[in-house]
């Protein structure tokens, strides 16, 4: 009986020790990963991402200015938006062509409204 009890206690202690070592290993690894991620530099925005963000902002600003009747400012934003969309079509051939056409159309509409 003592032999069976000894084996049972031995198995339980071995299992507990293996579980503890595994848990410690996972905990240490998680801390290392978190520390490495915190120390990693922030992702850098590439030129086309910046152009896209700016073009969209100029589009929104153009529309807001036009809605408020501020045509001169709307045209300034429309020019900038069209230029950014054009640069995007150059940076990413085959993409953003519809957006460039829409920006040019909106610029033309504003110029026509400004001359009326």
PDB file of C-alpha atoms in Angstrom:
ATOM      1  CA  UNK A   1       0.000   0.000   0.000  1.00  0.00           C
ATOM      2  CA  UNK A   2       2.781   2.371   0.858  1.00  0.00           C
ATOM      3  CA  UNK A   3       4.357   1.692  -2.537  1.00  0.00           C
ATOM      4  CA  UNK A   4       1.141   2.637  -4.398  1.00  0.00           C
ATOM      5  CA  UNK A   5       0.731   5.782  -2.309  1.00  0.00           C
ATOM      6  CA  UNK A   6       4.358   6.711  -2.993  1.00  0.00           C
ATOM      7  CA  UNK A   7       3.840   6.324  -6.773  1.00  0.00           C
ATOM      8  CA  UNK A   8       0.606   8.335  -6.661  1.00  0.00           C
ATOM      9  CA  UNK A   9       2.193  11.199  -4.726  1.00  0.00           C
ATOM     10  CA  UNK A  10       5.190  11.086  -7.058  1.00  0.00           C
ATOM     11  CA  UNK A  11       2.938  11.342 -10.132  1.00  0.00           C
ATOM     12  CA  UNK A  12       0.935  14.207  -8.639  1.00  0.00           C
ATOM     13  CA  UNK A  13       4.087  16.124  -7.698  1.00  0.00           C
ATOM     14  CA  UNK A  14       5.645  15.508 -11.123  1.00  0.00           C
ATOM     15  CA  UNK A  15       2.479  16.682 -12.896  1.00  0.00           C
ATOM     16  CA  UNK A  16       2.247  19.774 -10.707  1.00  0.00           C
ATOM     17  CA  UNK A  17       5.899  20.596 -11.328  1.00  0.00           C
ATOM     18  CA  UNK A  18       5.512  20.189 -15.114  1.00  0.00           C
ATOM     19  CA  UNK A  19       2.380  22.372 -15.052  1.00  0.00           C
ATOM     20  CA  UNK A  20       4.133  25.055 -13.013  1.00  0.00           C
ATOM     21  CA  UNK A  21       7.152  25.126 -15.331  1.00  0.00           C
ATOM     22  CA  UNK A  22       4.855  25.337 -18.378  1.00  0.00           C
ATOM     23  CA  UNK A  23       2.839  28.163 -16.847  1.00  0.00           C
ATOM     24  CA  UNK A  24       6.003  30.081 -15.927  1.00  0.00           C
ATOM     25  CA  UNK A  25       7.371  29.602 -19.434  1.00  0.00           C
ATOM     26  CA  UNK A  26       4.206  30.961 -21.038  1.00  0.00           C
ATOM     27  CA  UNK A  27       4.083  33.912 -18.629  1.00  0.00           C
ATOM     28  CA  UNK A  28       7.711  34.859 -19.270  1.00  0.00           C
ATOM     29  CA  UNK A  29       7.205  34.547 -23.038  1.00  0.00           C
ATOM     30  CA  UNK A  30       4.112  36.778 -22.943  1.00  0.00           C
ATOM     31  CA  UNK A  31       6.025  39.425 -21.007  1.00  0.00           C
ATOM     32  CA  UNK A  32       8.912  39.303 -23.486  1.00  0.00           C
ATOM     33  CA  UNK A  33       6.541  39.647 -26.442  1.00  0.00           C
ATOM     34  CA  UNK A  34       4.675  42.533 -24.798  1.00  0.00           C
ATOM     35  CA  UNK A  35       7.957  44.290 -24.037  1.00  0.00           C
ATOM     36  CA  UNK A  36       9.202  43.786 -27.613  1.00  0.00           C
ATOM     37  CA  UNK A  37       5.936  45.099 -29.063  1.00  0.00           C
ATOM     38  CA  UNK A  38       6.040  48.136 -26.790  1.00  0.00           C
ATOM     39  CA  UNK A  39       9.612  48.891 -27.830  1.00  0.00           C
ATOM     40  CA  UNK A  40       8.932  48.415 -31.556  1.00  0.00           C
ATOM     41  CA  UNK A  41       8.732  51.617 -33.588  1.00  0.00           C
ATOM     42  CA  UNK A  42       5.328  52.709 -34.777  1.00  0.00           C
ATOM     43  CA  UNK A  43       4.534  51.727 -38.351  1.00  0.00           C
ATOM     44  CA  UNK A  44       5.541  54.382 -40.838  1.00  0.00           C
ATOM     45  CA  UNK A  45       2.874  55.690 -43.164  1.00  0.00           C
ATOM     46  CA  UNK A  46       4.018  55.354 -46.767  1.00  0.00           C
ATOM     47  CA  UNK A  47       3.639  58.191 -49.264  1.00  0.00           C
ATOM     48  CA  UNK A  48       0.559  56.798 -50.995  1.00  0.00           C
ATOM     49  CA  UNK A  49      -1.244  56.302 -47.668  1.00  0.00           C
ATOM     50  CA  UNK A  50      -0.544  59.913 -46.740  1.00  0.00           C
ATOM     51  CA  UNK A  51      -1.702  61.120 -50.170  1.00  0.00           C
ATOM     52  CA  UNK A  52      -4.910  59.097 -49.900  1.00  0.00           C
ATOM     53  CA  UNK A  53      -5.692  60.449 -46.444  1.00  0.00           C
ATOM     54  CA  UNK A  54      -4.991  64.027 -47.576  1.00  0.00           C
ATOM     55  CA  UNK A  55      -6.986  63.687 -50.810  1.00  0.00           C
ATOM     56  CA  UNK A  56      -9.993  62.410 -48.884  1.00  0.00           C
ATOM     57  CA  UNK A  57      -9.674  65.278 -46.401  1.00  0.00           C
ATOM     58  CA  UNK A  58      -9.473  67.838 -49.215  1.00  0.00           C
ATOM     59  CA  UNK A  59     -12.593  66.267 -50.791  1.00  0.00           C
ATOM     60  CA  UNK A  60     -14.499  66.600 -47.508  1.00  0.00           C
ATOM     61  CA  UNK A  61     -13.279  70.168 -46.956  1.00  0.00           C
ATOM     62  CA  UNK A  62     -14.173  71.121 -50.541  1.00  0.00           C
ATOM     63  CA  UNK A  63     -17.715  69.818 -50.082  1.00  0.00           C
ATOM     64  CA  UNK A  64     -18.121  71.562 -46.711  1.00  0.00           C
ATOM     65  CA  UNK A  65     -16.905  74.881 -48.109  1.00  0.00           C
ATOM     66  CA  UNK A  66     -19.156  74.595 -51.160  1.00  0.00           C
ATOM     67  CA  UNK A  67     -22.158  73.780 -48.962  1.00  0.00           C
ATOM     68  CA  UNK A  68     -21.443  76.918 -46.917  1.00  0.00           C
ATOM     69  CA  UNK A  69     -21.240  79.007 -50.098  1.00  0.00           C
ATOM     70  CA  UNK A  70     -17.524  79.712 -49.679  1.00  0.00           C
ATOM     71  CA  UNK A  71     -16.649  79.070 -53.326  1.00  0.00           C
ATOM     72  CA  UNK A  72     -13.127  80.520 -53.303  1.00  0.00           C
ATOM     73  CA  UNK A  73     -12.079  78.267 -50.434  1.00  0.00           C
ATOM     74  CA  UNK A  74     -13.937  75.327 -51.963  1.00  0.00           C
ATOM     75  CA  UNK A  75     -12.025  75.814 -55.224  1.00  0.00           C
ATOM     76  CA  UNK A  76      -8.706  75.919 -53.351  1.00  0.00           C
ATOM     77  CA  UNK A  77      -9.554  72.610 -51.684  1.00  0.00           C
ATOM     78  CA  UNK A  78     -10.824  71.221 -54.997  1.00  0.00           C
ATOM     79  CA  UNK A  79      -7.503  72.042 -56.689  1.00  0.00           C
ATOM     80  CA  UNK A  80      -5.585  70.393 -53.856  1.00  0.00           C
ATOM     81  CA  UNK A  81      -7.831  67.311 -53.936  1.00  0.00           C
ATOM     82  CA  UNK A  82      -7.440  66.935 -57.702  1.00  0.00           C
ATOM     83  CA  UNK A  83      -3.665  67.285 -57.381  1.00  0.00           C
ATOM     84  CA  UNK A  84      -3.484  64.653 -54.642  1.00  0.00           C
ATOM     85  CA  UNK A  85      -5.668  62.231 -56.622  1.00  0.00           C
ATOM     86  CA  UNK A  86      -3.436  62.795 -59.653  1.00  0.00           C
ATOM     87  CA  UNK A  87      -0.323  62.055 -57.592  1.00  0.00           C
ATOM     88  CA  UNK A  88      -2.011  58.890 -56.324  1.00  0.00           C
ATOM     89  CA  UNK A  89      -2.718  57.713 -59.874  1.00  0.00           C
ATOM     90  CA  UNK A  90       0.982  58.224 -60.603  1.00  0.00           C
ATOM     91  CA  UNK A  91       2.108  56.454 -57.425  1.00  0.00           C
ATOM     92  CA  UNK A  92      -0.332  53.567 -57.913  1.00  0.00           C
ATOM     93  CA  UNK A  93      -0.834  53.056 -61.669  1.00  0.00           C
ATOM     94  CA  UNK A  94      -4.257  51.725 -62.535  1.00  0.00           C
ATOM     95  CA  UNK A  95      -5.787  52.834 -59.256  1.00  0.00           C
ATOM     96  CA  UNK A  96      -7.659  55.936 -58.076  1.00  0.00           C
ATOM     97  CA  UNK A  97      -8.560  56.977 -61.632  1.00  0.00           C
ATOM     98  CA  UNK A  98     -12.275  57.224 -60.880  1.00  0.00           C
ATOM     99  CA  UNK A  99     -11.531  59.367 -57.830  1.00  0.00           C
ATOM    100  CA  UNK A 100      -9.289  61.642 -59.897  1.00  0.00           C
ATOM    101  CA  UNK A 101     -12.010  62.039 -62.551  1.00  0.00           C
ATOM    102  CA  UNK A 102     -14.600  62.807 -59.868  1.00  0.00           C
ATOM    103  CA  UNK A 103     -12.318  65.417 -58.268  1.00  0.00           C
ATOM    104  CA  UNK A 104     -11.670  67.063 -61.646  1.00  0.00           C
ATOM    105  CA  UNK A 105     -15.400  67.050 -62.419  1.00  0.00           C
ATOM    106  CA  UNK A 106     -16.181  68.663 -59.066  1.00  0.00           C
ATOM    107  CA  UNK A 107     -13.450  71.271 -59.659  1.00  0.00           C
ATOM    108  CA  UNK A 108     -14.936  72.049 -63.074  1.00  0.00           C
ATOM    109  CA  UNK A 109     -18.406  72.407 -61.536  1.00  0.00           C
ATOM    110  CA  UNK A 110     -17.068  74.817 -58.925  1.00  0.00           C
ATOM    111  CA  UNK A 111     -15.235  76.850 -61.570  1.00  0.00           C
ATOM    112  CA  UNK A 112     -18.439  77.044 -63.622  1.00  0.00           C
ATOM    113  CA  UNK A 113     -20.434  78.092 -60.549  1.00  0.00           C
ATOM    114  CA  UNK A 114     -17.799  80.715 -59.723  1.00  0.00           C
ATOM    115  CA  UNK A 115     -18.097  82.291 -63.166  1.00  0.00           C
ATOM    116  CA  UNK A 116     -21.884  82.386 -63.140  1.00  0.00           C
TER     117      UNK A 116
END
